[in-house]
Amino acid sequence: MSNKTNQQWGGRFNEPTDAFVARFTASVEFDQRMYRQDIQGSVAHATMLTEAGVLTVAERDMIIQGLSEISTDIEEGRFEWSIELEDVHMNIEAALTAKIGITGKKLHTGRSRNDQVATDIRLYLRDEIDLILVEITRLQQGLLGLAEQEADTIMPGFTHLQTAQPVTFGHHLMAWFEMLSRDYDRFVDTRKRVNIMPLGAAALAGTTYPIQREITCKLLGFDAPAENSLDAVSDRDFGIEFCAASSLLLMHMTRMSEELVLWTSAQFNFINLPDRFCTGSSIMPQKKNPDVPELVRGKSGRVYGHLFSLLTLMKSQPLAYNKDNQEDKEPLFDTIDTVKGCLRAYADMVPALESRKEYMREAALRGFSTATDLADYLVRKGMPFRDAHEVVGKSVAYGIETGKDLGEMSLAELQAFSETIADDVFEVLTLEGSIAARNHIGGTAPAQVRAAVKRGLSKLKGREV
Ligand code: ARG
């Protein structure tokens, strides 16, 4: 970084900014990542000013040419960022003036950094949301593929992490798919409120120049200009909302992660995670650790933290812009990076998950997972549900005592608990019978899982990938 002095407001000042204060108040080290959007906004602004008769066509062309060269300079690593020029906006403006002379100083007519920065962040976030939507879709595609493949794979379903009823692995994966569908919708919805244009609000009250906000709005692909200039430059609720949607997504991903961590353990042994998603231990030669799920689980912490940073940053701020808002960027950027990283890791990993069907099945056989099916059987034969519950409870107690699952007991053993039980009972006590019986929308029967996968595929149709 070089040490140019700040000319932008020199007129009013008697002494230069203290060197530490300059560093302390600068944001260029982190806001330079918005340079593309800053230039995009400036090009639109200059174009509009020409339509409005504020700039000449020749001036506009010089500005646009200069900005395009600056963009290339930045991309090719030639651009010299300066702390003294505080932020991305003033760095680019100063470079423009250095390049094209006095015309460069006209670009900021009818605009303020306050509406400029709010515009840049929204453009930046909008682009990133679009990338995030693609990654969520990719992960969902992976889940659909795996769910289809695992539609018949039986595993224990849990409540309280205790064996509850058999389900199919495909059904379990489709639960993850549903969580992600809602996350996707939340980002789509957030994007609507992100895609509103602050430009034209100027510092806070609007501007005296005959600006035409419809023009910049259209050029920048915004849905509408912000209605109120004070609100437009000051609120960062759209960023908070993005962090809230991200927090929910990460929360869902921690749940998936937790299950993968459990399932890859020797105690469950339901899943093999290919080696490329794992690491070993420097001391314990036998270890293969599920690092990716663990790290994603851990990364939720910083995203929740950023949500709170931004809520606290915004709290109690009087209208309109305050310098506090410069603190919006790092939490927002880190949330974006974290979300993208986690999604990418998962989208790559999920299609590579290998189920260990024998272990899943064996686990489902243990733990009396068909007990509810036996109760339902008795109810179908005319017994009130509460009584059926009691009968099955006693059979389970007997099973624990003798080390037998319900399906392993003889008819005589079962009949000791109820005369109603006949030899057709074994159809419902098998795992296959149990899952096939839950044959309705949202149920775990393999046919239903396949139907859900189909619906899922049509949901993804038309989405950008
Ligand atoms: N770097 C500032 C930010 O990120 C830009 C806006 C500064 N405006 C001002 N009046 N100081 O918020």
XYZ file of N, CA and C in Angstrom, residues 208-434:
681
model
N -29.502 17.533 -5.742
C -30.142 18.631 -6.482
C -30.010 18.445 -7.994
N -29.197 17.506 -8.415
C -29.041 17.284 -9.869
C -30.257 16.535 -10.421
N -30.527 16.704 -11.717
C -31.718 16.065 -12.292
C -31.467 14.584 -12.598
N -31.167 13.814 -11.558
C -30.833 12.401 -11.787
C -32.069 11.615 -12.210
N -31.840 10.546 -12.920
C -32.949 9.672 -13.338
C -32.660 8.266 -12.823
N -33.217 7.984 -11.691
C -32.874 6.735 -11.009
C -33.371 5.501 -11.772
N -34.413 5.681 -12.582
C -34.905 4.521 -13.368
C -33.785 4.029 -14.285
N -32.971 4.966 -14.761
C -31.907 4.580 -15.709
C -30.842 3.733 -15.005
N -30.317 4.232 -13.896
C -29.287 3.458 -13.184
C -29.862 2.131 -12.696
N -31.093 2.186 -12.276
C -31.761 0.988 -11.773
C -31.767 -0.105 -12.848
N -32.138 0.292 -14.030
C -32.215 -0.664 -15.139
C -30.814 -1.153 -15.536
N -29.885 -0.192 -15.626
C -28.520 -0.559 -16.019
C -27.894 -1.548 -15.044
N -28.222 -1.400 -13.782
C -27.586 -2.249 -12.762
C -28.398 -3.504 -12.444
N -29.532 -3.647 -13.096
C -30.343 -4.848 -12.879
C -31.034 -4.895 -11.525
N -31.257 -3.735 -10.931
C -32.024 -3.715 -9.678
C -33.512 -3.797 -9.990
N -34.286 -4.305 -9.028
C -35.736 -4.405 -9.250
C -36.425 -3.054 -9.119
N -35.895 -2.193 -8.244
C -36.521 -0.880 -8.041
C -35.557 0.025 -7.297
N -35.701 1.349 -7.465
C -34.908 2.254 -6.629
C -35.479 2.271 -5.215
N -34.628 2.402 -4.224
C -35.105 2.494 -2.841
C -36.002 3.721 -2.721
N -37.079 3.589 -1.959
C -38.110 4.630 -1.873
C -37.681 5.837 -1.053
N -36.840 5.602 -0.068
C -36.536 6.690 0.870
C -35.026 6.825 1.021
N -34.527 8.026 0.781
C -33.079 8.227 0.747
C -32.420 7.978 2.104
N -33.092 8.378 3.189
C -32.517 8.186 4.529
C -32.364 6.699 4.837
N -33.398 5.969 4.509
C -33.393 4.520 4.736
C -32.368 3.842 3.828
N -32.310 4.324 2.588
C -31.468 3.665 1.581
C -29.992 3.654 1.970
N -29.502 4.750 2.537
C -28.071 4.810 2.867
C -27.750 4.191 4.214
N -28.765 3.973 5.035
C -28.431 3.618 6.412
C -28.679 2.160 6.769
N -29.730 1.561 6.260
C -30.070 0.235 6.791
C -29.234 -0.865 6.142
N -28.843 -1.818 6.985
C -28.141 -3.000 6.500
C -28.954 -4.245 6.842
N -30.250 -4.074 6.955
C -31.087 -5.225 7.320
C -30.984 -6.353 6.299
N -30.723 -5.998 5.047
C -30.609 -7.032 4.015
C -29.412 -7.943 4.289
N -28.353 -7.354 4.833
C -27.167 -8.150 5.177
C -27.439 -9.023 6.394
N -28.193 -8.468 7.329
C -28.560 -9.237 8.522
C -29.428 -10.426 8.102
N -30.345 -10.132 7.195
C -31.237 -11.187 6.713
C -30.437 -12.291 6.007
N -29.443 -11.866 5.249
C -28.581 -12.853 4.583
C -27.876 -13.722 5.625
N -27.380 -13.093 6.679
C -26.692 -13.863 7.728
C -27.669 -14.774 8.471
N -28.918 -14.337 8.584
C -29.922 -15.189 9.235
C -30.205 -16.418 8.365
N -30.362 -16.193 7.063
C -30.588 -17.328 6.156
C -29.372 -18.253 6.186
N -28.184 -17.650 6.255
C -26.954 -18.449 6.297
C -26.872 -19.242 7.598
N -27.290 -18.623 8.686
C -27.253 -19.319 9.978
C -28.169 -20.534 9.966
N -29.344 -20.366 9.378
C -30.261 -21.502 9.304
C -29.678 -22.615 8.422
N -29.093 -22.217 7.313
C -28.458 -23.204 6.436
C -27.362 -23.954 7.196
N -26.498 -23.183 7.860
C -25.395 -23.817 8.603
C -25.931 -24.701 9.726
N -27.009 -24.249 10.373
C -27.615 -25.067 11.420
C -28.037 -26.417 10.825
N -28.667 -26.372 9.666
C -29.043 -27.631 9.016
C -27.805 -28.471 8.698
N -26.777 -27.795 8.253
C -25.569 -28.545 7.893
C -24.893 -29.140 9.118
N -25.053 -28.500 10.277
C -24.485 -29.117 11.494
C -25.237 -30.389 11.835
N -26.519 -30.415 11.535
C -27.297 -31.628 11.831
C -26.857 -32.762 10.912
N -26.665 -32.436 9.641
C -26.169 -33.457 8.716
C -24.783 -33.919 9.172
N -23.968 -32.947 9.548
C -22.593 -33.259 9.948
C -22.572 -34.180 11.153
N -23.387 -33.835 12.126
C -23.440 -34.639 13.347
C -23.788 -36.088 13.007
N -24.748 -36.265 12.105
C -25.141 -37.625 11.742
C -24.012 -38.336 11.005
N -23.340 -37.612 10.123
C -22.228 -38.252 9.405
C -21.105 -38.629 10.370
N -20.853 -37.771 11.337
C -19.811 -38.081 12.320
C -20.198 -39.344 13.091
N -21.464 -39.397 13.509
C -21.918 -40.603 14.235
C -21.847 -41.835 13.329
N -22.351 -41.694 12.147
C -22.481 -42.857 11.250
C -21.126 -43.401 10.772
N -20.120 -42.542 10.724
C -18.814 -43.043 10.292
C -18.032 -43.644 11.468
N -18.576 -43.519 12.685
C -17.855 -44.083 13.834
C -17.962 -45.604 13.809
N -17.014 -46.251 14.468
C -17.016 -47.722 14.517
C -18.286 -48.222 15.190
N -18.841 -47.421 16.098
C -20.017 -47.854 16.847
C -21.252 -47.956 15.944
N -21.382 -47.044 15.009
C -22.500 -47.123 14.053
C -22.075 -47.899 12.801
N -21.013 -47.379 12.189
C -20.482 -48.007 10.968
C -21.501 -48.067 9.827
N -22.340 -47.041 9.700
C -23.374 -47.014 8.653
C -22.821 -46.523 7.318
N -21.752 -45.723 7.390
C -21.314 -44.967 6.219
C -19.809 -45.078 6.079
N -19.366 -45.178 4.852
C -17.941 -44.979 4.597
C -17.759 -43.650 3.889
N -16.906 -42.814 4.456
C -16.548 -41.544 3.827
C -15.245 -41.795 3.080
N -15.235 -41.599 1.777
C -13.984 -41.842 1.041
C -12.807 -41.068 1.658
N -11.640 -41.674 1.576
C -10.447 -41.133 2.245
C -10.171 -39.675 1.903
N -10.535 -39.275 0.676
C -10.163 -37.911 0.283
C -10.917 -36.844 1.072
N -11.943 -37.243 1.805
C -12.655 -36.271 2.640
C -12.278 -36.406 4.112
N -11.248 -37.206 4.386
C -10.888 -37.485 5.775
C -9.412 -37.195 6.000
N -9.015 -37.146 7.264
C -7.585 -37.086 7.565
C -7.284 -38.132 8.624
N -5.997 -38.379 8.813
C -5.587 -39.363 9.814
C -5.095 -38.658 11.068
N -4.563 -39.443 11.961
C -4.019 -38.899 13.197
C -2.511 -39.061 13.160
N -1.804 -38.059 13.736
C -0.348 -38.145 13.722
C 0.157 -39.160 14.731
N -0.687 -39.538 15.681
C -0.207 -40.475 16.701
C -0.942 -41.816 16.668
N -2.238 -41.812 16.314
C -2.990 -43.071 16.348
C -3.153 -43.603 14.923
N -2.385 -44.623 14.583
C -2.341 -45.080 13.186
C -3.688 -45.576 12.661
N -4.579 -45.989 13.551
C -5.844 -46.579 13.074
C -6.867 -45.524 12.685
N -6.612 -44.255 13.003
C -7.659 -43.242 12.879
C -7.913 -42.782 11.451
N -9.212 -42.587 11.165
C -9.622 -41.914 9.946
C -10.745 -40.972 10.383
N -10.459 -39.704 10.369
C -11.392 -38.743 10.977
C -12.284 -38.058 9.938
N -13.552 -37.890 10.288
C -14.493 -37.242 9.355
C -14.355 -35.718 9.403
N -13.217 -35.229 8.976
C -12.902 -33.808 9.132
C -13.893 -32.859 8.486
N -14.328 -33.198 7.287
C -15.192 -32.255 6.576
C -16.484 -32.018 7.355
N -17.221 -33.062 7.711
C -18.422 -32.804 8.516
C -18.111 -32.104 9.838
N -17.022 -32.477 10.480
C -16.704 -31.833 11.757
C -16.446 -30.338 11.577
N -15.690 -30.018 10.542
C -15.327 -28.621 10.328
C -16.560 -27.789 9.961
N -17.429 -28.369 9.150
C -18.662 -27.658 8.789
C -19.491 -27.418 10.057
N -19.567 -28.438 10.898
C -20.288 -28.291 12.174
C -19.681 -27.129 12.968
N -18.361 -27.072 13.001
C -17.679 -26.010 13.743
C -17.856 -24.637 13.113
N -17.923 -24.588 11.811
C -18.005 -23.291 11.140
C -19.338 -22.586 11.368
N -20.325 -23.327 11.820
C -21.591 -22.673 12.152
C -21.343 -21.566 13.179
N -20.369 -21.771 14.058
C -20.098 -20.799 15.127
C -19.814 -19.419 14.588
N -18.961 -19.345 13.581
C -18.623 -18.005 13.106
C -19.799 -17.360 12.373
N -20.599 -18.170 11.699
C -21.738 -17.592 10.967
C -22.792 -17.054 11.947
N -23.095 -17.826 12.986
C -24.020 -17.305 14.012
C -23.437 -16.026 14.615
N -22.123 -16.042 14.832
C -21.453 -14.863 15.407
C -21.619 -13.648 14.523
N -21.464 -13.840 13.215
C -21.603 -12.700 12.295
C -23.025 -12.155 12.305
N -23.995 -13.040 12.446
C -25.387 -12.575 12.535
C -25.529 -11.637 13.737
N -24.924 -12.040 14.837
C -25.016 -11.198 16.036
C -24.200 -9.928 15.912
N -23.043 -10.008 15.249
C -22.246 -8.793 15.017
C -23.095 -7.757 14.286
N -23.743 -8.201 13.233
C -24.489 -7.255 12.396
C -25.723 -6.724 13.106
N -26.404 -7.585 13.841
C -27.561 -7.098 14.602
C -27.122 -6.032 15.593
N -25.993 -6.282 16.247
C -25.501 -5.350 17.263
C -24.985 -4.067 16.610
N -24.345 -4.228 15.453
C -23.847 -3.076 14.704
C -24.988 -2.123 14.340
N -26.095 -2.684 13.950
C -27.219 -1.876 13.455
C -28.038 -1.289 14.594
N -28.001 -1.970 15.714
C -28.876 -1.581 16.823
C -28.640 -0.131 17.252
N -29.726 0.594 17.431
C -29.729 1.964 17.976
C -29.075 3.004 17.081
N -28.724 2.658 15.861
C -28.127 3.694 15.003
C -29.186 4.712 14.600
N -28.921 5.980 14.854
C -29.864 6.999 14.380
C -29.728 7.137 12.863
N -30.775 7.578 12.214
C -30.694 7.854 10.781
C -29.699 8.985 10.554
N -28.922 9.088 9.484
C -28.975 8.114 8.409
C -27.681 7.302 8.472
N -26.716 7.551 7.572
C -25.472 6.778 7.578
C -24.607 7.115 8.796
N -24.012 6.110 9.377
C -22.985 6.291 10.414
C -21.791 5.425 10.063
N -20.641 5.863 10.486
C -19.413 5.128 10.171
C -19.436 3.700 10.721
N -20.266 3.494 11.744
C -20.432 2.131 12.273
C -20.597 1.131 11.123
N -21.314 1.586 10.110
C -21.690 0.673 9.030
C -20.515 0.129 8.236
N -19.377 0.767 8.376
C -18.202 0.219 7.700
C -17.876 -1.175 8.242
N -18.332 -1.419 9.469
C -18.095 -2.720 10.104
C -19.016 -3.820 9.573
N -19.839 -3.484 8.610
C -20.753 -4.507 8.085
C -20.047 -5.499 7.164
N -18.910 -5.071 6.616
C -18.357 -5.850 5.505
C -17.684 -7.147 5.914
N -16.818 -7.076 6.917
C -16.081 -8.302 7.254
C -16.996 -9.457 7.683
N -17.982 -9.190 8.561
C -18.889 -10.298 8.893
C -19.637 -10.828 7.665
N -20.053 -9.902 6.829
C -20.799 -10.306 5.644
C -19.924 -11.137 4.698
N -18.721 -10.648 4.451
C -17.823 -11.349 3.528
C -17.439 -12.722 4.073
N -17.163 -12.769 5.367
C -16.760 -14.058 5.934
C -17.931 -15.049 5.922
N -19.139 -14.514 6.110
C -20.319 -15.394 6.021
C -20.417 -15.969 4.610
N -20.259 -15.105 3.632
C -20.324 -15.557 2.229
C -19.281 -16.648 1.976
N -18.038 -16.370 2.371
C -16.957 -17.327 2.121
C -17.222 -18.657 2.830
N -17.693 -18.554 4.064
C -17.919 -19.766 4.858
C -19.046 -20.599 4.255
N -20.133 -19.936 3.919
C -21.277 -20.655 3.352
C -20.872 -21.337 2.042
N -20.174 -20.602 1.206
C -19.757 -21.188 -0.071
C -18.820 -22.372 0.133
N -17.901 -22.231 1.059
C -16.952 -23.310 1.336
C -17.654 -24.557 1.853
N -18.557 -24.367 2.804
C -19.263 -25.517 3.386
C -20.108 -26.216 2.329
N -20.803 -25.411 1.517
C -21.658 -26.009 0.487
C -20.831 -26.768 -0.532
N -19.736 -26.180 -0.908
C -18.893 -26.841 -1.902
C -18.382 -28.177 -1.378
N -17.903 -28.160 -0.138
C -17.392 -29.402 0.446
C -18.485 -30.470 0.472
N -19.679 -30.074 0.859
C -20.774 -31.037 0.945
C -21.234 -31.505 -0.433
N -21.309 -30.565 -1.360
C -21.774 -30.954 -2.698
C -20.799 -31.945 -3.325
N -19.512 -31.789 -3.038
C -18.513 -32.737 -3.548
C -18.595 -34.081 -2.818
N -18.873 -34.006 -1.518
C -18.769 -35.201 -0.678
C -20.001 -36.111 -0.751
N -21.192 -35.497 -0.767
C -22.417 -36.297 -0.642
C -22.539 -37.411 -1.694
N -22.278 -37.139 -2.971
C -22.422 -38.234 -3.947
C -21.428 -39.372 -3.695
N -20.395 -39.103 -2.916
C -19.369 -40.120 -2.678
C -19.624 -40.933 -1.408
N -20.694 -40.630 -0.695
C -20.993 -41.387 0.530
C -21.348 -42.827 0.162
N -20.788 -43.772 0.900
C -21.108 -45.183 0.645
C -21.822 -45.766 1.861
N -23.002 -46.290 1.615
C -23.743 -46.870 2.740
C -23.214 -48.276 3.013
N -23.214 -48.642 4.284
C -22.873 -50.027 4.656
C -24.179 -50.700 5.040
N -24.809 -51.255 4.031
C -26.199 -51.711 4.173
C -26.358 -52.784 5.250
N -25.360 -53.706 5.321
C -25.496 -54.798 6.311
C -25.536 -54.258 7.740
N -24.693 -53.251 7.997
C -24.648 -52.703 9.362
C -25.911 -51.920 9.682
N -26.393 -51.194 8.674
C -27.636 -50.441 8.889
C -28.772 -51.410 9.205
N -28.825 -52.466 8.424
C -29.896 -53.444 8.586
C -29.824 -54.124 9.951
N -28.619 -54.519 10.284
C -28.431 -55.201 11.562
C -28.831 -54.298 12.728
N -28.501 -53.018 12.602
C -28.870 -52.069 13.659
C -30.379 -51.903 13.742
N -31.037 -51.978 12.573
C -32.493 -51.843 12.580
C -33.153 -53.070 13.204
N -32.479 -54.208 13.060
C -33.030 -55.443 13.643
C -32.908 -55.451 15.163
N -31.846 -54.811 15.626
C -31.683 -54.674 17.078
C -32.597 -53.541 17.537
N -33.015 -53.562 18.772
C -33.700 -52.388 19.310
C -35.201 -52.376 19.066
N -35.798 -53.522 18.680
C -37.263 -53.658 18.620
C -37.921 -52.583 17.764
N -37.322 -52.340 16.598
C -37.815 -51.247 15.775
C -39.189 -51.525 15.171
N -39.643 -52.780 15.212
C -40.973 -53.054 14.635
C -42.052 -53.162 15.716
N -41.736 -52.690 16.909
C -42.715 -52.779 18.016
C -44.013 -52.043 17.677
N -43.896 -50.865 17.057
C -45.105 -50.110 16.698
C -45.931 -50.884 15.682
N -45.227 -51.599 14.794
C -45.948 -52.379 13.785
C -46.777 -53.479 14.441
N -46.216 -54.073 15.504
C -46.967 -55.115 16.212
C -48.207 -54.497 16.870
N -48.041 -53.326 17.456
C -49.188 -52.657 18.091
C -50.257 -52.346 17.038
N -49.823 -51.806 15.886
C -50.776 -51.483 14.814
C -51.494 -52.747 14.327
N -50.765 -53.845 14.294
C -51.342 -55.137 13.883
C -52.486 -55.521 14.821
N -52.223 -55.382 16.132
C -53.246 -55.750 17.118
C -54.466 -54.832 17.003
N -54.201 -53.562 16.715
C -55.305 -52.608 16.552
C -56.157 -53.007 15.350
N -55.473 -53.396 14.270
C -56.230 -53.828 13.083
C -57.101 -55.043 13.385
N -56.649 -55.838 14.385
C -57.444 -57.017 14.763
C -58.513 -56.660 15.805
N -58.671 -55.382 16.102
C -59.784 -54.966 16.968
C -59.403 -54.553 18.374
N -58.115 -54.591 18.724
C -57.722 -54.238 20.097
C -57.561 -52.714 20.206
N -58.024 -52.073 21.284
C -57.782 -50.626 21.453
C -56.277 -50.346 21.529
N -55.842 -49.196 20.987
C -54.409 -48.930 20.870
C -53.684 -49.008 22.213
N -54.289 -48.454 23.277
C -53.618 -48.463 24.594
C -53.332 -49.888 25.073
N -54.295 -50.778 24.844
C -54.085 -52.181 25.252
C -52.990 -52.818 24.405
N -53.011 -52.494 23.125
C -51.999 -53.047 22.222
C -50.607 -52.595 22.672
N -50.511 -51.325 23.072
C -49.249 -50.757 23.557
C -48.742 -51.587 24.733
N -49.639 -51.934 25.625
C -49.314 -52.703 26.825
C -48.801 -54.112 26.448
N -49.514 -54.748 25.535
C -49.127 -56.104 25.095
C -47.720 -56.073 24.496
N -47.500 -55.103 23.624
C -46.193 -55.048 22.955
C -45.100 -54.708 23.968
N -45.422 -53.810 24.897
C -44.449 -53.459 25.947
C -43.985 -54.710 26.674
N -44.915 -55.584 26.996
C -44.569 -56.829 27.708
C -43.728 -57.748 26.825
N -44.086 -57.812 25.524
C -43.285 -58.675 24.632
C -41.856 -58.155 24.520
N -41.720 -56.804 24.495
C -40.379 -56.227 24.397
C -39.577 -56.547 25.669
N -40.233 -56.437 26.823
C -39.542 -56.750 28.082
C -39.050 -58.197 28.053
N -39.900 -59.066 27.512
C -39.511 -60.489 27.380
C -38.326 -60.626 26.413
N -38.384 -59.855 25.328
C -37.298 -59.883 24.339
C -35.974 -59.436 24.940
N -36.027 -58.421 25.777
C -34.798 -57.934 26.420
C -34.230 -59.023 27.328
N -35.129 -59.662 28.050
C -34.727 -60.719 28.983
C -34.081 -61.898 28.253
N -34.664 -62.257 27.119
C -34.208 -63.465 26.416
C -33.247 -63.163 25.272
N -33.005 -61.878 25.002
C -32.090 -61.517 23.925
C -32.674 -61.776 22.547
N -33.989 -61.750 22.423
C -34.625 -62.004 21.125
C -35.346 -60.758 20.619
N -35.219 -60.503 19.314
C -36.032 -59.451 18.731
C -37.432 -60.008 18.499
N -38.421 -59.115 18.280
C -39.803 -59.591 18.118
C -39.927 -60.593 16.981
N -39.231 -60.306 15.877
C -39.316 -61.180 14.709
C -38.679 -62.541 14.930
N -37.892 -62.662 15.981
C -37.205 -63.933 16.252
C -37.985 -64.832 17.221
N -39.079 -64.284 17.774
C -39.858 -65.092 18.729
C -40.772 -66.049 17.963
N -41.074 -67.174 18.615
C -41.995 -68.123 17.968
C -43.414 -67.613 18.135
N -44.331 -68.165 17.362
C -45.732 -67.761 17.465
C -46.253 -68.029 18.875
N -45.862 -69.182 19.434
C -46.315 -69.532 20.785
C -45.833 -68.505 21.803
N -44.583 -68.076 21.646
C -44.050 -67.073 22.580
C -44.862 -65.791 22.495
N -45.158 -65.367 21.248
C -45.903 -64.123 21.067
C -47.337 -64.258 21.585
N -47.905 -65.418 21.346
C -49.303 -65.610 21.762
C -49.468 -65.592 23.281
N -48.374 -65.838 23.984
C -48.432 -65.755 25.434
C -48.833 -64.344 25.889
N -48.604 -63.358 25.034
C -48.943 -61.975 25.407
C -50.314 -61.563 24.884
N -50.784 -62.244 23.839
C -52.134 -61.975 23.338
C -52.589 -63.093 22.409
N -53.771 -63.566 22.681
C -54.383 -64.634 21.869
C -54.650 -64.147 20.444
N -54.785 -62.814 20.322
C -55.137 -62.231 19.028
C -54.061 -62.454 17.968
N -52.839 -62.685 18.426
C -51.735 -62.810 17.480
C -51.820 -64.130 16.715
N -51.755 -64.010 15.375
C -51.799 -65.218 14.532
C -50.530 -65.282 13.684
N -50.404 -66.293 12.836
C -49.102 -66.422 12.148
C -48.883 -65.400 11.023
N -49.928 -64.622 10.689
C -49.697 -63.520 9.742
C -48.914 -62.366 10.375
N -48.645 -62.468 11.685
C -47.925 -61.393 12.388
C -46.518 -61.192 11.828
N -45.939 -62.266 11.318
C -44.535 -62.160 10.888
C -44.349 -61.253 9.676
N -45.435 -61.091 8.911
C -45.347 -60.141 7.787
C -45.078 -58.723 8.273
N -45.665 -58.379 9.418
C -45.460 -56.995 9.889
C -44.204 -56.867 10.744
N -43.718 -57.978 11.249
C -42.531 -57.884 12.113
C -41.230 -57.806 11.330
N -41.297 -58.055 10.018
C -40.067 -57.923 9.234
C -39.825 -56.447 8.931
N -38.582 -56.119 8.703
C -38.225 -54.725 8.393
C -38.881 -54.283 7.089
N -38.852 -55.181 6.091
C -39.430 -54.828 4.783
C -40.920 -54.556 4.911
N -41.613 -55.424 5.697
C -43.042 -55.225 5.899
C -43.319 -53.887 6.571
N -42.478 -53.589 7.546
C -42.671 -52.352 8.306
C -42.554 -51.114 7.427
